[in-house]
Coordinates of N, CA and C and ligand atoms in Angstrom, one line a residue:
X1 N 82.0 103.5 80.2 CA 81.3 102.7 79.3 C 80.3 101.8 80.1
X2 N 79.5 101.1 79.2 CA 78.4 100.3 80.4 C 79.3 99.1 81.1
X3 N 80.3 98.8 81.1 CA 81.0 97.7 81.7 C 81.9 98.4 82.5
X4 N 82.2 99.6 82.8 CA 83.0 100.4 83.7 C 84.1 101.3 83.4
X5 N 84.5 101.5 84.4 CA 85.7 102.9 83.9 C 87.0 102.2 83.8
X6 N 87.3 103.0 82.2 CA 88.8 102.4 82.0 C 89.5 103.7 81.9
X7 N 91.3 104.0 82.2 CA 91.7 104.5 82.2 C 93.0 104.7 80.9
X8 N 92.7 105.9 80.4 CA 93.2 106.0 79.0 C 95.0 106.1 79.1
X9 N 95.1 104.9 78.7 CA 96.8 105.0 79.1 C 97.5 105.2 77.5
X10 N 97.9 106.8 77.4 CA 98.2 107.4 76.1 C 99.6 106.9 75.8
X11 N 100.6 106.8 76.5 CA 101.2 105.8 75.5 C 101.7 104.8 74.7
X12 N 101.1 103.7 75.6 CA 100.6 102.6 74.8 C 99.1 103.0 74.0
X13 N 98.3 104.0 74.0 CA 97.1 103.9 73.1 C 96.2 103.0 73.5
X14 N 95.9 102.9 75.0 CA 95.0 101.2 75.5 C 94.3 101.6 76.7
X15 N 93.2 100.9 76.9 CA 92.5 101.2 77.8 C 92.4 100.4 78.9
X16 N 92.9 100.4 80.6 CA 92.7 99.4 81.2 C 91.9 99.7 82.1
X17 N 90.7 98.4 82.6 CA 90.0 98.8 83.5 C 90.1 98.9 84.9
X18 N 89.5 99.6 85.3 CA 89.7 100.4 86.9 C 88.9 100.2 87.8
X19 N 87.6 100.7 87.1 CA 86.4 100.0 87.8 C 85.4 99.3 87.3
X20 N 84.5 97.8 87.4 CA 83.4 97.6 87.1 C 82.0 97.9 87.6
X21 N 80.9 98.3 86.3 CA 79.7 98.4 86.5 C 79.5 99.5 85.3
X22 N 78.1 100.1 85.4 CA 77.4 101.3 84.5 C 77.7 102.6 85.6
X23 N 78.7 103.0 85.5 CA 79.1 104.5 86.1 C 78.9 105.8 85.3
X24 N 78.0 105.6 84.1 CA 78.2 106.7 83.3 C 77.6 107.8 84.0
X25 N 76.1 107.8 85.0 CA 75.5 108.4 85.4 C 76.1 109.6 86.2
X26 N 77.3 109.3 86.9 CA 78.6 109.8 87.4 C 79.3 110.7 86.9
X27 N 79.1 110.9 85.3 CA 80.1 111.6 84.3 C 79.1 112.5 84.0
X28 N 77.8 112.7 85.0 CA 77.2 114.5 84.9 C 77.3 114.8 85.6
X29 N 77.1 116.0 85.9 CA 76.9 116.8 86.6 C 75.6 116.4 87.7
X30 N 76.0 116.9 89.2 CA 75.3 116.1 90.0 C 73.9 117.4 89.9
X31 N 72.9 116.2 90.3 CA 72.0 116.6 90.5 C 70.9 117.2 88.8
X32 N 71.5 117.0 88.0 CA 71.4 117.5 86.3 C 70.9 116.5 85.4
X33 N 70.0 116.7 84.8 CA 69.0 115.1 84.2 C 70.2 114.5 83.4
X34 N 70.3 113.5 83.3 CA 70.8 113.0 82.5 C 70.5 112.7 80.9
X35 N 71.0 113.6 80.3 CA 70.6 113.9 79.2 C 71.6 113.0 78.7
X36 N 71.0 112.4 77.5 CA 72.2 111.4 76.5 C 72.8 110.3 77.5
X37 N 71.9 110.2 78.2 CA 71.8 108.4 79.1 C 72.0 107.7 78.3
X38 N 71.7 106.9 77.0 CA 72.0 106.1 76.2 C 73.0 106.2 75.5
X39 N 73.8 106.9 75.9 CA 74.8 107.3 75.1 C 76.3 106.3 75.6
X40 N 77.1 105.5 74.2 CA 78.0 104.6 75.2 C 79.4 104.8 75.5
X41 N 79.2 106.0 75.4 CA 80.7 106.4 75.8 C 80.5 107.6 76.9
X42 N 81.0 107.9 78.1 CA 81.4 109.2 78.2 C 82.7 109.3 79.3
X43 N 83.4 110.6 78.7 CA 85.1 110.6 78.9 C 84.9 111.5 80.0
X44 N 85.7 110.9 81.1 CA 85.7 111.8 82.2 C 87.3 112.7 82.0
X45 N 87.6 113.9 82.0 CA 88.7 114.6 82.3 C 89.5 114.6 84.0
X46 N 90.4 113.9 84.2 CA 91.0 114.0 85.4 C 92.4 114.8 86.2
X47 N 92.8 115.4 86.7 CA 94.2 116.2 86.0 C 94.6 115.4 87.0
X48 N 96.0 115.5 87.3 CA 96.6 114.5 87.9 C 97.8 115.8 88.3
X49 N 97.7 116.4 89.4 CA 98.1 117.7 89.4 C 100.2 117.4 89.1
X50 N 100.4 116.2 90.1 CA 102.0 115.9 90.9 C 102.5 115.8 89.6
X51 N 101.8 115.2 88.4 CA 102.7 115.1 87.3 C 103.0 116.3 86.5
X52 N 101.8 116.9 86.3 CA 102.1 118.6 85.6 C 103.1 119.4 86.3
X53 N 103.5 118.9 88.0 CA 104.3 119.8 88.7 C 105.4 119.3 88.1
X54 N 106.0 117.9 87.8 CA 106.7 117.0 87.7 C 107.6 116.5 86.2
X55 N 107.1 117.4 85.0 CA 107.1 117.4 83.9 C 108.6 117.0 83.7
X56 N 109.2 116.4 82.6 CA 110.3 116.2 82.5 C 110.8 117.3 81.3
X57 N 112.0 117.7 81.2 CA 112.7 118.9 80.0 C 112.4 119.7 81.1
X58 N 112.4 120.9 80.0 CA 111.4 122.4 80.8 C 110.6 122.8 81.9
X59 N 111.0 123.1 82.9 CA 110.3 123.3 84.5 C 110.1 124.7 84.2
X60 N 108.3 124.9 83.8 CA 108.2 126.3 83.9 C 108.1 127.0 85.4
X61 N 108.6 127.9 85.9 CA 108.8 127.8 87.7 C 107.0 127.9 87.9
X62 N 106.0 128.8 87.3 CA 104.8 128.6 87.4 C 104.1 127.5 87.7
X63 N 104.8 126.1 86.8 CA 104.0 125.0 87.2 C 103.7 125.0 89.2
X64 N 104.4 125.3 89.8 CA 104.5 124.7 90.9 C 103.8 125.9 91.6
X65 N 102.8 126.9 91.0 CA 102.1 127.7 91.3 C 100.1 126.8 90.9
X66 N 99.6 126.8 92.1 CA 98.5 126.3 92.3 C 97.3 127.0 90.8
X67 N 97.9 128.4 90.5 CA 96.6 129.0 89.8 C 97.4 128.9 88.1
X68 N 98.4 128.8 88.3 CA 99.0 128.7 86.7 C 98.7 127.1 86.5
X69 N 99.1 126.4 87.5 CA 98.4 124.5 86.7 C 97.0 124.9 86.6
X70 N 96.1 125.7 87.0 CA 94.9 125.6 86.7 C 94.5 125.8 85.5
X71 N 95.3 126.7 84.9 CA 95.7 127.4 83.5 C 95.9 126.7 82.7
X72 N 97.0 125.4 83.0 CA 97.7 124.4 82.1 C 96.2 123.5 82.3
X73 N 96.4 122.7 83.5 CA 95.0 121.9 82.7 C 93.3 122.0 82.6
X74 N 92.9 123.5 82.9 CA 92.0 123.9 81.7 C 92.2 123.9 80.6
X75 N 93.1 124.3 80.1 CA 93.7 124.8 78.5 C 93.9 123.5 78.2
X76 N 94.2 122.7 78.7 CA 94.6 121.3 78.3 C 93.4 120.0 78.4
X77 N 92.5 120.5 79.4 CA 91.1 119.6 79.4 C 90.3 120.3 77.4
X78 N 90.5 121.7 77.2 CA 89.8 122.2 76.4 C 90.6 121.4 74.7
X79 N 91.6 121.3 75.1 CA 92.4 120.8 73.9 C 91.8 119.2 73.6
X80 N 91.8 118.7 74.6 CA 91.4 117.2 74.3 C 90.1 117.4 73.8
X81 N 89.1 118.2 74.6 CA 87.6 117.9 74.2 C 87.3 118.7 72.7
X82 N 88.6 119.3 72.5 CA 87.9 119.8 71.1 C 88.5 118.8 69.5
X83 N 89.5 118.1 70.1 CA 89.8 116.8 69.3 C 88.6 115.6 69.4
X84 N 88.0 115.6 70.5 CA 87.2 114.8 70.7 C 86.0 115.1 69.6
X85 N 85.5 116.4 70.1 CA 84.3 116.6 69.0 C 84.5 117.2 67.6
X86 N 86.1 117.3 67.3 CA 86.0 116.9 65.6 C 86.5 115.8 65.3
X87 N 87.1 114.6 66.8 CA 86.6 113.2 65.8 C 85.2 112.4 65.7
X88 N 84.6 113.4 67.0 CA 83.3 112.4 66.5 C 82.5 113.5 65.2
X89 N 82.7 114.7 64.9 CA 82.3 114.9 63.5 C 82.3 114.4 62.7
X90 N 83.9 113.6 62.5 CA 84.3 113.1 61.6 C 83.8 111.8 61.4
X91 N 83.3 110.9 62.3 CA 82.8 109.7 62.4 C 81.3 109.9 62.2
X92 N 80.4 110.9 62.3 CA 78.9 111.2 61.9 C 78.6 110.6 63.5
X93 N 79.6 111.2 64.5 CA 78.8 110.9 66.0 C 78.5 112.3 66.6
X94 N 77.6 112.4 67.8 CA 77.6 113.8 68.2 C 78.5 113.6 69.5
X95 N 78.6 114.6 70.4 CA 79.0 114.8 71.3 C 78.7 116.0 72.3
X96 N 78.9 116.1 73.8 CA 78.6 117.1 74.6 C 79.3 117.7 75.8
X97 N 80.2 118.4 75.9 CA 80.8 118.6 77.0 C 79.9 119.2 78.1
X98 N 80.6 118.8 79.4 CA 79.6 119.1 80.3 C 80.4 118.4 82.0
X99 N 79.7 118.9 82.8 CA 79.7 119.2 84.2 C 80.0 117.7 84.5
X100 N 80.7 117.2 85.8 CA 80.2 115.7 86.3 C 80.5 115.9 87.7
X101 N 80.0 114.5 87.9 CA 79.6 114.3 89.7 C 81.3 114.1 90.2
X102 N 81.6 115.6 90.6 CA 83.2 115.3 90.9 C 83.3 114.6 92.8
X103 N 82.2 114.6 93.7 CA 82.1 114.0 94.6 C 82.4 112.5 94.5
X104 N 81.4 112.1 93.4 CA 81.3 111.0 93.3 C 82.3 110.1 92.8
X105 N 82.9 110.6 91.8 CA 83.7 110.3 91.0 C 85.3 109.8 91.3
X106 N 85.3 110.9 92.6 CA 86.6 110.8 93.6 C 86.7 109.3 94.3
X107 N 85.5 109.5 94.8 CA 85.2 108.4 96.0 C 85.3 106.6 95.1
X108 N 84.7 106.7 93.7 CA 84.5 105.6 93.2 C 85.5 105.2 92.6
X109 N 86.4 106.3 92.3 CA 88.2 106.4 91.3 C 89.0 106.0 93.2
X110 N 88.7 106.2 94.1 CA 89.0 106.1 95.0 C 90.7 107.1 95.0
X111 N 90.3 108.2 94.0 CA 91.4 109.2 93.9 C 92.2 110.5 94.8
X112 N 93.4 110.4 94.9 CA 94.1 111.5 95.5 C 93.7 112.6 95.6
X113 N 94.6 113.4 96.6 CA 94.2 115.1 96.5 C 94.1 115.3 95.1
X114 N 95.6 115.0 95.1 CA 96.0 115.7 93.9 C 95.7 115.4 92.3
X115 N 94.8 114.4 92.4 CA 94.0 113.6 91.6 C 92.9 114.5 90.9
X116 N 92.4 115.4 90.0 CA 91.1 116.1 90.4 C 90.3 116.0 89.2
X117 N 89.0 115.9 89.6 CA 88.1 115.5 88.1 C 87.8 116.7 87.7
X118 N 87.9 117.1 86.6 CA 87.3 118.6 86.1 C 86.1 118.1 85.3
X119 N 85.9 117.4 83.8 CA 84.5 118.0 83.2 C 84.2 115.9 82.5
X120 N 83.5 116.1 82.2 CA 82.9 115.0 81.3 C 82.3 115.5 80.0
X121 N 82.4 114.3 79.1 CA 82.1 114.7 77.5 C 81.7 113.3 77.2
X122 N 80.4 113.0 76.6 CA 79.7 112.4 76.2 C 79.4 112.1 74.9
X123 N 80.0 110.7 74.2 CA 80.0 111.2 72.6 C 78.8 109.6 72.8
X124 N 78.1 110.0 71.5 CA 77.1 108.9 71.3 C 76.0 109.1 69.7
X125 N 75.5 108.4 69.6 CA 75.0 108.5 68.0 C 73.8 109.8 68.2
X126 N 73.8 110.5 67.4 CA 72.8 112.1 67.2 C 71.5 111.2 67.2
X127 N 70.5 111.8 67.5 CA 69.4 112.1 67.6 C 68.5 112.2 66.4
X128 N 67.9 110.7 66.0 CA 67.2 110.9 64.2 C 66.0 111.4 64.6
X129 N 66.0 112.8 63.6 CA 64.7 113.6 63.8 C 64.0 113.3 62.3
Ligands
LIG201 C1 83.5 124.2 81.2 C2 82.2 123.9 80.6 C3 81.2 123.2 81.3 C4 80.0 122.9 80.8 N1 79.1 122.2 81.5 C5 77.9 121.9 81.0 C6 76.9 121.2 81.7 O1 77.2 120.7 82.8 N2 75.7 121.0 81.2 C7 75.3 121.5 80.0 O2 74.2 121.3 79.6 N3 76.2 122.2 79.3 C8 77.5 122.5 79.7 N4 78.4 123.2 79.0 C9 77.9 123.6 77.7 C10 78.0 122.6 76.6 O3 79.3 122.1 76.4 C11 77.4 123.1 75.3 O4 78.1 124.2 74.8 C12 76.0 123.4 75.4 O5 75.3 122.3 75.8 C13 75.4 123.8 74.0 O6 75.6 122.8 73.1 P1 74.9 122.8 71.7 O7 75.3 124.1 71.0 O8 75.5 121.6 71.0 O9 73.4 122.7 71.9 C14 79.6 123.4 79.5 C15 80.6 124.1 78.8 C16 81.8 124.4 79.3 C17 82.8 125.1 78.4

């Protein structure tokens, strides 16, 4: 958001901040216009690998297979972003999944290996034609 990156802590339902400043520029893809710059939200996706290995109940033995978590959190980055854009349907907002500056993003999250940014989604008010 324009005041900085907060981190979505799901079960309390709250957002605490991580970093300050306007980092949204960061949540594209590098090098890629920044399309929907005015836009005041955008959600970066981060997997957080040690915990998917780490799951409590059910130890699928694949988790601890490098190409099967890739499986779990694509399929799991795609699940979030498609609740995202039928709640911003639902709210008459648009939204855009898309590429982001995973270089940058590392270094500014000042995140782990095992830390890894996959995609960004951009939700913000549509475009009055
Ligand atoms: C994994 C993934 C990454 C994507 N990355 C980008 C991207 O970086 N830039 C982009 O313009 N579209 C990207 N897209 C496509 C957009 O999400 C979207 O489908 C496209 O912009 C067309 O949207 P529209 O039908 O609303 O015009 C990506 C899609 C996927 C599934």
């Amino acid at each position: 958001m324009p005041e900085g990156i907060y981190l979505y802590d799901a079960f309390h339902h709250r957002l605490l901040p991580i970093v300050t400043g306007d980092l949204r520029a960061l949540a594209i893809g590098q090098g890629q216009p920044n399309v929907g710059a005015k836009a005041p939200v955008r959600l970066i996706c981060i997997v957080d690998v040690n915990k998917l290995s780490n799951t409590s109940g059910y130890q699928e033995p694949g988790l601890q297979d490098p190409e099967i978590q890739k499986s779990y959190y694509y399929v799991d980055t795609g699940l979030i972003a498609g609740n995202v854009y039928l709640f911003a349907a639902s709210q008459g907002l648009a939204s855009w999944f898309h590429n982001c500056n995973k270089s940058g993003l590392t270094a500014k999250l000042n995140l782990r290996a095992d830390q890894r940014v996959l995609f960004g989604q951009t939700v913000g008010y549509p475009v009055k034609k």
